[in-house]
Amino acid sequence: ESASTSPRKLSRSLSKSAVTRERVFQTALRLFVESGYAATTMRQIALEAPCAVPLLYRYFPSKEDLAIELYARLAARFRRDLAFVPEGDLAGRFGSAMRLKLELLAPYREPLTALAAAALDPNSKANVFSTSNRGARAEVIEGFAVVIEEATDAPGRAREEKIAPLLYAAHLLLVLFWLQDASSCQRKTDDAI
């Protein structure tokens, strides 16, 4: 934008940009479910959004960046919602945090299932352990550190720092189990928690 652009015009432009970016993101999630993550192309996303291909690449440089965006959004929301985990011992707080996490993930179950192979592929930027996902991973681990710290049986600071990454790993296993759980209302996952 030029220096002579009015603040109002700039605001409308930013709003339009945000709307387009969100439309692209939602379209990608839908296509991941319909076509599979691996089969979905950036060109297909641009066509369905609709959005010019160069603009799509400006918002999301790669298909993996769409997955990373989903992880980041879910991690931020989870971290924020942990304020609602009730007081109690560590086991109870972890269980409550996991139920909260699965409730948060429920609307994204199909896209997350479509992303599961890439999320576990060590060669994919969409891998949950990749450096690209460091921010989302750190946010969730910090959330589990708070779950531990505020537990009535908190083990102390030195152990909290070691336990939080273990809870993160346990949470990933439970999420993976939940994605595959075909029992009524994912009852088996609730039993596992």
Coordinates of N, CA, C and O in Angstrom, one line a residue:
E1 N 0.8 -1.2 0.0 CA 0.0 0.0 0.0 C 0.9 1.2 0.0 O 1.9 1.3 0.6
S2 N 0.4 2.3 -0.7 CA 1.2 3.5 -0.7 C 0.9 4.3 0.5 O 0.0 4.1 1.3
A3 N 1.8 5.3 0.8 CA 1.7 6.2 1.9 C 0.4 7.0 1.9 O -0.1 7.4 2.9
S4 N -0.2 7.2 0.7 CA -1.4 8.0 0.6 C -2.7 7.2 0.8 O -3.8 7.7 0.8
T5 N -2.6 5.9 1.1 CA -3.7 5.0 1.3 C -4.3 5.4 2.7 O -3.6 5.5 3.7
S6 N -5.6 5.5 2.7 CA -6.3 5.9 3.9 C -6.3 4.7 4.9 O -6.3 3.6 4.5
P7 N -6.3 5.0 6.2 CA -6.4 3.9 7.2 C -7.7 3.1 7.0 O -7.6 1.9 7.2
R8 N -8.7 3.7 6.6 CA -10.0 2.9 6.4 C -9.8 1.9 5.2 O -10.3 0.8 5.3
K9 N -9.2 2.4 4.1 CA -9.0 1.5 3.0 C -8.1 0.4 3.3 O -8.3 -0.8 3.0
L10 N -7.0 0.7 4.1 CA -6.1 -0.3 4.5 C -6.8 -1.4 5.4 O -6.5 -2.6 5.3
S11 N -7.6 -0.9 6.3 CA -8.4 -1.8 7.2 C -9.3 -2.8 6.4 O -9.3 -4.0 6.7
R12 N -10.0 -2.2 5.4 CA -10.8 -3.1 4.5 C -10.0 -4.1 3.8 O -10.3 -5.3 3.7
S13 N -8.8 -3.7 3.3 CA -7.9 -4.6 2.6 C -7.4 -5.7 3.5 O -7.4 -6.8 3.1
L14 N -7.1 -5.4 4.8 CA -6.6 -6.4 5.7 C -7.8 -7.3 6.0 O -7.6 -8.5 6.2
S15 N -9.0 -6.8 6.2 CA -10.1 -7.7 6.5 C -10.4 -8.6 5.3 O -10.6 -9.8 5.5
K16 N -10.3 -8.1 4.1 CA -10.5 -8.9 2.9 C -9.4 -10.0 2.9 O -9.7 -11.2 2.5
S17 N -8.2 -9.6 3.2 CA -7.1 -10.6 3.2 C -7.3 -11.7 4.2 O -7.1 -12.8 3.9
A18 N -7.7 -11.3 5.4 CA -8.0 -12.3 6.5 C -9.1 -13.2 6.1 O -9.1 -14.4 6.3
V19 N -10.2 -12.7 5.4 CA -11.3 -13.5 5.0 C -10.8 -14.5 3.9 O -11.2 -15.7 4.0
T20 N -10.0 -14.0 3.0 CA -9.5 -14.9 1.9 C -8.6 -16.0 2.5 O -8.8 -17.2 2.2
R21 N -7.8 -15.6 3.4 CA -6.8 -16.6 4.0 C -7.6 -17.6 4.8 O -7.3 -18.8 4.7
E22 N -8.7 -17.2 5.5 CA -9.5 -18.2 6.2 C -10.3 -19.1 5.3 O -10.4 -20.3 5.5
R23 N -10.8 -18.5 4.2 CA -11.5 -19.3 3.2 C -10.5 -20.4 2.6 O -10.9 -21.6 2.5
V24 N -9.3 -20.0 2.3 CA -8.3 -21.0 1.8 C -8.1 -22.1 2.8 O -8.1 -23.3 2.5
F25 N -7.9 -21.7 4.1 CA -7.6 -22.7 5.1 C -8.8 -23.6 5.3 O -8.6 -24.9 5.3
Q26 N -10.0 -23.2 5.3 CA -11.2 -24.0 5.5 C -11.4 -24.9 4.3 O -11.7 -26.1 4.4
T27 N -11.1 -24.4 3.1 CA -11.2 -25.2 1.9 C -10.2 -26.3 1.9 O -10.5 -27.5 1.5
A28 N -9.0 -26.0 2.3 CA -7.9 -27.1 2.4 C -8.3 -28.2 3.4 O -8.2 -29.4 3.0
L29 N -8.9 -27.8 4.5 CA -9.3 -28.8 5.5 C -10.4 -29.7 4.9 O -10.3 -31.0 5.0
R30 N -11.3 -29.1 4.2 CA -12.4 -29.9 3.5 C -11.8 -30.8 2.5 O -12.2 -32.0 2.4
L31 N -10.9 -30.3 1.7 CA -10.3 -31.2 0.6 C -9.4 -32.3 1.2 O -9.3 -33.4 0.6
F32 N -8.8 -32.0 2.3 CA -8.0 -33.1 3.0 C -8.9 -34.3 3.3 O -8.5 -35.4 3.2
V33 N -10.1 -33.9 3.8 CA -11.1 -35.0 4.1 C -11.6 -35.7 2.9 O -11.6 -36.9 2.8
E34 N -12.0 -34.9 1.9 CA -12.6 -35.4 0.7 C -11.6 -36.2 -0.2 O -12.0 -37.2 -0.8
S35 N -10.4 -35.7 -0.4 CA -9.5 -36.2 -1.3 C -8.3 -37.0 -0.7 O -7.5 -37.7 -1.3
G36 N -8.1 -36.7 0.6 CA -7.0 -37.2 1.3 C -5.9 -36.2 1.3 O -5.8 -35.4 0.3
Y37 N -5.1 -36.1 2.3 CA -4.1 -35.1 2.4 C -3.1 -35.2 1.3 O -2.7 -34.2 0.6
A38 N -2.6 -36.4 1.1 CA -1.5 -36.6 0.1 C -2.0 -36.3 -1.3 O -1.2 -35.7 -2.1
A39 N -3.2 -36.6 -1.6 CA -3.7 -36.3 -3.0 C -4.2 -34.9 -3.2 O -4.3 -34.5 -4.4
T40 N -4.4 -34.1 -2.2 CA -4.8 -32.7 -2.3 C -3.6 -31.9 -2.8 O -2.5 -32.0 -2.2
T41 N -3.8 -31.1 -3.8 CA -2.8 -30.2 -4.4 C -3.1 -28.8 -4.0 O -4.2 -28.4 -3.8
M42 N -2.1 -28.0 -4.1 CA -2.2 -26.5 -3.8 C -3.1 -25.9 -5.0 O -3.9 -25.1 -4.7
R43 N -2.9 -26.4 -6.2 CA -3.7 -25.9 -7.3 C -5.2 -26.2 -7.1 O -6.1 -25.4 -7.3
Q44 N -5.5 -27.4 -6.6 CA -6.9 -27.8 -6.3 C -7.4 -26.9 -5.2 O -8.6 -26.5 -5.3
I45 N -6.7 -26.6 -4.2 CA -7.1 -25.7 -3.1 C -7.4 -24.3 -3.7 O -8.5 -23.8 -3.4
A46 N -6.5 -23.8 -4.5 CA -6.7 -22.5 -5.1 C -8.0 -22.5 -5.9 O -8.8 -21.5 -5.9
L47 N -8.2 -23.5 -6.7 CA -9.4 -23.6 -7.6 C -10.7 -23.6 -6.8 O -11.6 -22.9 -7.1
E48 N -10.7 -24.4 -5.7 CA -11.9 -24.6 -4.9 C -12.2 -23.4 -4.0 O -13.3 -23.2 -3.6
A49 N -11.1 -22.6 -3.6 CA -11.3 -21.6 -2.6 C -12.2 -20.4 -3.0 O -13.0 -20.0 -2.1
P50 N -12.4 -19.9 -4.1 CA -11.4 -19.7 -5.2 C -10.4 -18.6 -4.8 O -10.7 -17.7 -4.1
C51 N -9.2 -18.8 -5.3 CA -8.1 -17.9 -4.9 C -7.0 -18.1 -6.0 O -6.7 -19.2 -6.4
A52 N -6.4 -17.0 -6.4 CA -5.3 -17.1 -7.4 C -4.2 -17.9 -6.8 O -3.8 -17.7 -5.6
V53 N -3.5 -18.7 -7.6 CA -2.5 -19.6 -7.1 C -1.3 -18.7 -6.4 O -0.9 -19.1 -5.3
P54 N -0.9 -17.6 -7.0 CA 0.2 -16.9 -6.4 C -0.2 -16.3 -5.0 O 0.5 -16.3 -4.1
L55 N -1.5 -15.9 -4.9 CA -2.0 -15.4 -3.6 C -2.1 -16.6 -2.6 O -1.7 -16.4 -1.4
L56 N -2.5 -17.8 -3.0 CA -2.5 -18.9 -2.1 C -1.1 -19.2 -1.5 O -0.9 -19.3 -0.3
Y57 N -0.1 -19.1 -2.4 CA 1.3 -19.4 -1.9 C 1.8 -18.2 -1.1 O 2.7 -18.5 -0.2
R58 N 1.2 -17.1 -1.2 CA 1.6 -16.0 -0.3 C 1.1 -16.3 1.1 O 1.7 -16.0 2.1
Y59 N -0.1 -16.8 1.2 CA -0.7 -17.1 2.5 C -0.1 -18.3 3.1 O 0.1 -18.4 4.3
F60 N 0.0 -19.4 2.3 CA 0.5 -20.7 2.7 C 1.5 -21.2 1.7 O 1.1 -21.7 0.7
P61 N 2.8 -21.0 2.0 CA 3.9 -21.4 1.0 C 3.8 -22.9 0.6 O 4.4 -23.2 -0.5
S62 N 3.2 -23.7 1.4 CA 3.2 -25.2 1.1 C 1.9 -25.8 1.7 O 1.3 -25.2 2.6
K63 N 1.6 -27.0 1.3 CA 0.5 -27.7 1.8 C 0.7 -28.0 3.3 O -0.2 -27.9 4.1
E64 N 2.0 -28.3 3.6 CA 2.3 -28.5 5.0 C 2.1 -27.3 5.9 O 1.7 -27.5 7.1
D65 N 2.2 -26.1 5.4 CA 1.9 -24.9 6.2 C 0.4 -24.9 6.6 O 0.1 -24.3 7.6
L66 N -0.4 -25.5 5.8 CA -1.8 -25.5 6.2 C -2.0 -26.4 7.4 O -2.8 -26.1 8.3
A67 N -1.3 -27.6 7.4 CA -1.4 -28.5 8.6 C -0.8 -27.8 9.8 O -1.3 -27.8 10.9
I68 N 0.4 -27.1 9.6 CA 1.0 -26.4 10.7 C 0.1 -25.3 11.3 O 0.0 -25.1 12.5
E69 N -0.7 -24.6 10.4 CA -1.6 -23.6 10.9 C -2.7 -24.3 11.7 O -3.1 -23.7 12.8
L70 N -3.2 -25.4 11.3 CA -4.2 -26.1 12.1 C -3.6 -26.5 13.5 O -4.2 -26.3 14.5
Y71 N -2.4 -27.1 13.5 CA -1.8 -27.4 14.8 C -1.6 -26.2 15.7 O -1.9 -26.3 16.9
A72 N -1.2 -25.1 15.1 CA -0.9 -23.9 15.9 C -2.2 -23.4 16.5 O -2.3 -23.0 17.7
R73 N -3.3 -23.3 15.7 CA -4.6 -22.9 16.2 C -5.1 -23.7 17.3 O -5.6 -23.2 18.4
L74 N -5.0 -25.0 17.2 CA -5.5 -26.0 18.2 C -4.6 -25.9 19.5 O -5.2 -25.9 20.6
A75 N -3.3 -25.7 19.3 CA -2.4 -25.6 20.5 C -2.8 -24.3 21.3 O -2.8 -24.4 22.5
A76 N -2.9 -23.2 20.6 CA -3.2 -22.0 21.3 C -4.6 -22.0 22.0 O -4.7 -21.6 23.1
R77 N -5.6 -22.6 21.4 CA -6.9 -22.7 22.0 C -6.8 -23.7 23.2 O -7.4 -23.4 24.3
F78 N -6.1 -24.8 23.1 CA -5.9 -25.7 24.2 C -5.2 -25.0 25.4 O -5.7 -25.1 26.5
R79 N -4.2 -24.3 25.1 CA -3.4 -23.6 26.1 C -4.3 -22.6 26.9 O -4.3 -22.5 28.1
R80 N -5.1 -21.9 26.1 CA -6.0 -20.9 26.7 C -7.1 -21.6 27.5 O -7.4 -21.1 28.6
D81 N -7.7 -22.7 27.0 CA -8.8 -23.4 27.7 C -8.4 -24.2 28.9 O -9.2 -24.6 29.7
L82 N -7.1 -24.4 29.1 CA -6.6 -25.1 30.3 C -7.0 -24.4 31.6 O -7.0 -25.0 32.6
A83 N -7.3 -23.1 31.5 CA -7.7 -22.3 32.7 C -9.0 -23.0 33.3 O -9.3 -22.7 34.4
F84 N -9.7 -23.8 32.5 CA -11.0 -24.4 32.9 C -10.8 -25.8 33.5 O -11.8 -26.4 33.9
V85 N -9.6 -26.2 33.6 CA -9.3 -27.6 34.2 C -9.5 -27.4 35.7 O -8.9 -26.6 36.3
P86 N -10.3 -28.3 36.3 CA -10.6 -28.1 37.7 C -9.4 -28.5 38.6 O -8.5 -29.2 38.1
E87 N -9.4 -28.0 39.8 CA -8.4 -28.3 40.7 C -8.4 -29.8 41.0 O -9.4 -30.5 40.8
G88 N -7.3 -30.3 41.5 CA -7.3 -31.8 41.9 C -5.9 -32.3 41.7 O -4.9 -31.6 41.5
D89 N -5.8 -33.6 41.9 CA -4.4 -34.2 41.8 C -4.0 -34.3 40.3 O -4.8 -34.0 39.4
L90 N -2.8 -34.7 40.1 CA -2.2 -34.7 38.7 C -3.0 -35.6 37.8 O -3.3 -35.2 36.6
A91 N -3.3 -36.8 38.2 CA -4.0 -37.7 37.4 C -5.4 -37.2 37.0 O -5.8 -37.2 35.8
G92 N -6.1 -36.6 37.9 CA -7.4 -36.0 37.6 C -7.3 -34.8 36.7 O -8.1 -34.7 35.7
R93 N -6.3 -34.0 36.9 CA -6.1 -32.8 36.0 C -5.7 -33.2 34.6 O -6.1 -32.6 33.7
F94 N -4.8 -34.2 34.5 CA -4.4 -34.7 33.2 C -5.7 -35.3 32.4 O -5.9 -35.0 31.3
G95 N -6.5 -36.0 33.2 CA -7.7 -36.6 32.5 C -8.6 -35.5 32.1 O -9.2 -35.5 31.0
S96 N -8.8 -34.4 32.9 CA -9.6 -33.3 32.5 C -9.1 -32.6 31.3 O -9.8 -32.1 30.4
A97 N -7.7 -32.4 31.3 CA -7.1 -31.7 30.2 C -7.3 -32.5 28.9 O -7.5 -31.9 27.9
M98 N -7.2 -33.8 29.0 CA -7.4 -34.7 27.8 C -8.8 -34.6 27.3 O -9.0 -34.5 26.1
R99 N -9.7 -34.6 28.2 CA -11.1 -34.5 27.8 C -11.4 -33.2 27.1 O -12.1 -33.1 26.1
L100 N -10.8 -32.1 27.7 CA -10.9 -30.8 27.1 C -10.3 -30.8 25.7 O -10.8 -30.3 24.7
K101 N -9.1 -31.4 25.6 CA -8.4 -31.5 24.3 C -9.3 -32.2 23.2 O -9.4 -31.7 22.1
L102 N -9.8 -33.3 23.6 CA -10.6 -34.1 22.6 C -11.9 -33.4 22.3 O -12.3 -33.4 21.1
E103 N -12.5 -32.6 23.2 CA -13.6 -31.8 22.9 C -13.3 -30.7 21.9 O -14.0 -30.4 20.9
L104 N -12.1 -30.1 22.1 CA -11.6 -29.1 21.1 C -11.3 -29.7 19.8 O -11.6 -29.1 18.7
L105 N -10.8 -30.9 19.7 CA -10.4 -31.6 18.4 C -11.6 -32.1 17.7 O -11.6 -32.3 16.5
A106 N -12.7 -32.4 18.4 CA -13.9 -33.1 17.8 C -14.3 -32.5 16.5 O -14.5 -33.2 15.5
P107 N -14.5 -31.2 16.3 CA -14.9 -30.6 15.0 C -13.8 -30.8 13.9 O -14.2 -30.7 12.7
Y108 N -12.6 -31.2 14.3 CA -11.5 -31.4 13.3 C -11.1 -32.8 13.2 O -10.1 -33.1 12.7
R109 N -11.9 -33.7 13.7 CA -11.6 -35.1 13.7 C -11.3 -35.7 12.3 O -10.3 -36.3 12.1
E110 N -12.1 -35.4 11.3 CA -11.9 -35.9 10.0 C -10.6 -35.3 9.3 O -9.8 -36.0 8.8
P111 N -10.4 -33.9 9.4 CA -9.2 -33.4 8.8 C -7.9 -34.0 9.6 O -6.9 -34.3 8.9
L112 N -8.0 -34.1 10.9 CA -6.9 -34.7 11.6 C -6.6 -36.1 11.2 O -5.4 -36.5 11.1
T113 N -7.7 -36.9 11.0 CA -7.5 -38.3 10.5 C -6.8 -38.3 9.2 O -5.9 -39.1 8.9
A114 N -7.2 -37.4 8.3 CA -6.6 -37.3 7.0 C -5.1 -36.9 7.1 O -4.3 -37.3 6.2
L115 N -4.8 -36.1 8.1 CA -3.4 -35.6 8.3 C -2.5 -36.6 9.1 O -1.3 -36.4 9.2
A116 N -3.1 -37.7 9.6 CA -2.4 -38.6 10.5 C -1.1 -39.1 10.0 O -0.1 -39.1 10.6
A117 N -1.1 -39.6 8.7 CA 0.1 -40.1 8.1 C 1.2 -39.1 8.0 O 2.4 -39.4 8.4
A118 N 0.9 -37.9 7.6 CA 1.9 -36.8 7.5 C 2.3 -36.4 8.9 O 3.5 -36.0 9.1
A119 N 1.4 -36.4 9.9 CA 1.8 -36.0 11.2 C 2.8 -36.9 11.8 O 3.5 -36.5 12.8
L120 N 2.8 -38.1 11.4 CA 3.8 -39.1 11.9 C 5.0 -39.4 11.0 O 5.9 -40.1 11.4
D121 N 5.0 -38.8 9.8 CA 6.0 -39.1 8.8 C 7.2 -38.2 9.2 O 7.2 -37.0 9.2
P122 N 8.4 -38.9 9.5 CA 9.6 -38.1 10.0 C 10.1 -37.2 8.9 O 10.9 -36.3 9.1
N123 N 9.8 -37.5 7.6 CA 10.3 -36.6 6.5 C 9.3 -35.5 6.1 O 9.6 -34.8 5.2
S124 N 8.2 -35.4 6.8 CA 7.2 -34.3 6.5 C 7.4 -33.1 7.4 O 7.6 -33.3 8.6
K125 N 7.3 -32.0 6.8 CA 7.3 -30.7 7.6 C 6.0 -30.7 8.5 O 6.0 -30.0 9.5
A126 N 5.0 -31.5 8.1 CA 3.7 -31.5 8.9 C 3.8 -32.5 10.1 O 2.9 -32.6 10.8
N127 N 5.0 -33.1 10.2 CA 5.2 -34.1 11.4 C 5.1 -33.3 12.7 O 5.6 -32.2 12.8
V128 N 4.4 -33.8 13.6 CA 4.2 -33.1 14.9 C 5.5 -32.8 15.6 O 5.5 -32.0 16.5
F129 N 6.5 -33.6 15.3 CA 7.8 -33.4 16.0 C 8.8 -32.5 15.1 O 10.0 -32.3 15.5
S130 N 8.4 -32.1 14.0 CA 9.3 -31.3 13.1 C 9.6 -29.9 13.7 O 8.8 -29.4 14.6
T131 N 10.7 -29.3 13.3 CA 11.0 -28.0 13.8 C 9.9 -27.0 13.4 O 9.8 -26.0 14.1
S132 N 9.2 -27.2 12.3 CA 8.1 -26.3 11.9 C 7.0 -26.3 12.9 O 6.3 -25.3 13.0
N133 N 6.9 -27.3 13.7 CA 5.8 -27.4 14.7 C 6.3 -27.1 16.1 O 5.6 -27.4 17.1
R134 N 7.5 -26.6 16.2 CA 8.1 -26.3 17.5 C 7.2 -25.4 18.4 O 7.0 -25.7 19.6
G135 N 6.6 -24.4 17.8 CA 5.8 -23.4 18.6 C 4.6 -24.1 19.1 O 4.3 -23.9 20.3
A136 N 3.9 -24.8 18.3 CA 2.6 -25.5 18.8 C 3.0 -26.5 19.8 O 2.3 -26.6 20.9
R137 N 4.0 -27.3 19.6 CA 4.5 -28.3 20.5 C 4.8 -27.7 21.9 O 4.4 -28.1 23.0
A138 N 5.6 -26.6 21.8 CA 6.0 -25.9 23.1 C 4.8 -25.4 23.8 O 4.7 -25.4 25.1
E139 N 3.8 -24.9 23.1 CA 2.6 -24.3 23.8 C 1.8 -25.4 24.5 O 1.4 -25.2 25.6
V140 N 1.7 -26.6 23.9 CA 1.0 -27.7 24.5 C 1.8 -28.2 25.7 O 1.3 -28.4 26.8
I141 N 3.1 -28.3 25.6 CA 4.0 -28.7 26.7 C 3.9 -27.8 27.9 O 3.8 -28.1 29.0
E142 N 3.9 -26.5 27.6 CA 3.8 -25.4 28.6 C 2.4 -25.6 29.3 O 2.3 -25.4 30.5
G143 N 1.4 -25.9 28.5 CA 0.1 -26.1 29.1 C 0.1 -27.3 30.1 O -0.5 -27.2 31.2
F144 N 0.8 -28.4 29.7 CA 0.8 -29.5 30.6 C 1.7 -29.2 31.8 O 1.4 -29.7 32.9
A145 N 2.7 -28.3 31.7 CA 3.5 -27.9 32.8 C 2.6 -27.2 33.9 O 2.7 -27.4 35.1
V146 N 1.6 -26.4 33.4 CA 0.6 -25.7 34.3 C -0.3 -26.7 34.9 O -0.6 -26.6 36.1
V147 N -0.7 -27.7 34.2 CA -1.5 -28.8 34.7 C -0.8 -29.5 35.9 O -1.4 -29.7 36.9
I148 N 0.5 -29.7 35.7 CA 1.3 -30.4 36.8 C 1.5 -29.4 37.9 O 1.3 -29.8 39.1
E149 N 1.9 -28.2 37.6 CA 2.2 -27.2 38.6 C 1.1 -26.9 39.6 O 1.3 -26.7 40.8
E150 N -0.1 -26.9 39.0 CA -1.3 -26.5 39.9 C -2.0 -27.8 40.4 O -3.1 -27.6 41.1
A151 N -1.4 -28.9 40.3 CA -2.0 -30.1 40.9 C -1.7 -30.1 42.4 O -0.7 -29.6 42.9
T152 N -2.7 -30.7 43.1 CA -2.5 -30.8 44.6 C -1.3 -31.7 45.0 O -0.8 -31.5 46.1
D153 N -0.9 -32.6 44.1 CA 0.2 -33.4 44.4 C 1.4 -33.1 43.4 O 2.1 -34.0 43.0
A154 N 1.6 -31.8 43.1 CA 2.6 -31.4 42.2 C 4.0 -31.9 42.7 O 4.3 -31.8 43.9
P155 N 4.8 -32.5 41.8 CA 6.0 -33.1 42.2 C 7.2 -32.2 42.5 O 8.3 -32.6 42.8
G156 N 7.0 -30.9 42.2 CA 8.1 -29.9 42.4 C 8.7 -29.5 41.0 O 8.6 -30.3 40.0
R157 N 9.3 -28.4 41.0 CA 9.7 -27.7 39.7 C 10.6 -28.6 38.9 O 10.5 -28.7 37.7
A158 N 11.6 -29.2 39.5 CA 12.6 -30.0 38.8 C 11.9 -31.2 38.0 O 12.2 -31.5 36.9
R159 N 11.0 -31.8 38.7 CA 10.3 -33.0 38.1 C 9.2 -32.5 37.1 O 9.0 -33.2 36.1
E160 N 8.6 -31.3 37.3 CA 7.6 -30.8 36.4 C 8.2 -30.7 35.0 O 7.5 -31.0 34.0
E161 N 9.4 -30.1 34.9 CA 10.0 -29.9 33.6 C 10.3 -31.2 32.9 O 10.4 -31.2 31.7
K162 N 10.4 -32.3 33.6 CA 10.7 -33.6 33.0 C 9.4 -34.3 32.7 O 9.3 -35.0 31.7
I163 N 8.3 -34.1 33.5 CA 7.1 -34.8 33.3 C 6.2 -34.1 32.2 O 5.5 -34.8 31.4
A164 N 6.3 -32.8 32.0 CA 5.5 -32.1 31.0 C 5.7 -32.7 29.6 O 4.7 -33.0 28.9
P165 N 6.9 -32.9 29.1 CA 7.1 -33.5 27.8 C 6.5 -35.0 27.7 O 6.1 -35.4 26.7
L166 N 6.6 -35.7 28.9 CA 6.0 -37.0 28.9 C 4.5 -37.0 28.8 O 3.9 -37.8 28.1
L167 N 3.9 -36.0 29.4 CA 2.4 -35.9 29.3 C 2.1 -35.5 27.8 O 1.0 -35.9 27.3
Y168 N 2.9 -34.7 27.2 CA 2.7 -34.3 25.8 C 2.7 -35.6 24.9 O 1.8 -35.8 24.1
A169 N 3.7 -36.5 25.2 CA 3.8 -37.7 24.4 C 2.6 -38.6 24.7 O 2.0 -39.1 23.7
A170 N 2.2 -38.7 25.9 CA 1.0 -39.5 26.3 C -0.3 -38.9 25.6 O -1.1 -39.7 25.1
H171 N -0.3 -37.6 25.6 CA -1.5 -37.0 25.0 C -1.5 -37.3 23.5 O -2.6 -37.5 22.9
L172 N -0.4 -37.3 22.8 CA -0.4 -37.6 21.4 C -0.8 -39.1 21.1 O -1.6 -39.3 20.2
L173 N -0.4 -40.0 22.0 CA -0.9 -41.4 21.9 C -2.4 -41.5 22.1 O -3.1 -42.2 21.3
L174 N -2.9 -40.7 23.0 CA -4.4 -40.7 23.3 C -5.1 -40.1 22.1 O -6.2 -40.6 21.7
V175 N -4.6 -39.0 21.5 CA -5.2 -38.4 20.4 C -5.2 -39.4 19.2 O -6.2 -39.6 18.5
L176 N -4.1 -40.1 19.0 CA -4.0 -41.1 17.9 C -5.0 -42.2 18.1 O -5.7 -42.6 17.2
F177 N -5.1 -42.7 19.3 CA -6.1 -43.7 19.7 C -7.5 -43.2 19.4 O -8.3 -43.9 18.8
W178 N -7.8 -42.0 19.8 CA -9.1 -41.4 19.7 C -9.5 -41.3 18.2 O -10.6 -41.5 17.8
L179 N -8.5 -40.9 17.3 CA -8.8 -40.8 15.9 C -9.2 -42.1 15.3 O -10.0 -42.2 14.3
Q180 N -8.7 -43.2 15.9 CA -9.0 -44.6 15.4 C -10.2 -45.2 16.1 O -10.6 -46.3 15.8
D181 N -10.6 -44.6 17.2 CA -11.6 -45.2 18.1 C -13.0 -45.2 17.4 O -13.6 -44.1 17.3
A182 N -13.5 -46.4 17.1 CA -14.9 -46.5 16.4 C -15.9 -46.8 17.4 O -17.1 -47.0 17.0
S183 N -15.6 -46.9 18.7 CA -16.6 -47.3 19.7 C -17.6 -46.1 19.9 O -17.3 -45.0 19.5
S184 N -18.8 -46.5 20.4 CA -19.8 -45.5 20.6 C -19.3 -44.3 21.5 O -18.8 -44.5 22.6
C185 N -19.4 -43.1 20.9 CA -19.0 -41.9 21.6 C -17.5 -42.0 22.0 O -17.1 -41.4 23.0
Q186 N -16.7 -42.7 21.3 CA -15.3 -42.9 21.6 C -15.1 -43.3 23.1 O -14.2 -42.9 23.8
R187 N -15.9 -44.3 23.5 CA -15.9 -44.7 24.9 C -14.6 -45.4 25.3 O -14.1 -45.2 26.4
K188 N -14.0 -46.1 24.3 CA -12.7 -46.7 24.6 C -11.6 -45.7 24.9 O -10.8 -45.9 25.8
T189 N -11.7 -44.6 24.3 CA -10.7 -43.5 24.5 C -10.9 -42.9 25.9 O -10.0 -42.7 26.7
D190 N -12.2 -42.7 26.3 CA -12.5 -42.2 27.6 C -12.0 -43.2 28.7 O -11.5 -42.8 29.7
D191 N -12.2 -44.5 28.4 CA -11.7 -45.5 29.4 C -10.2 -45.4 29.5 O -9.6 -45.6 30.5
A192 N -9.5 -45.2 28.3 CA -8.0 -45.1 28.3 C -7.6 -44.0 29.1 O -6.5 -44.0 29.8
I193 N -8.3 -42.8 29.0 CA -7.9 -41.6 29.8 C -8.0 -41.9 31.3 O -7.2 -41.6 32.0

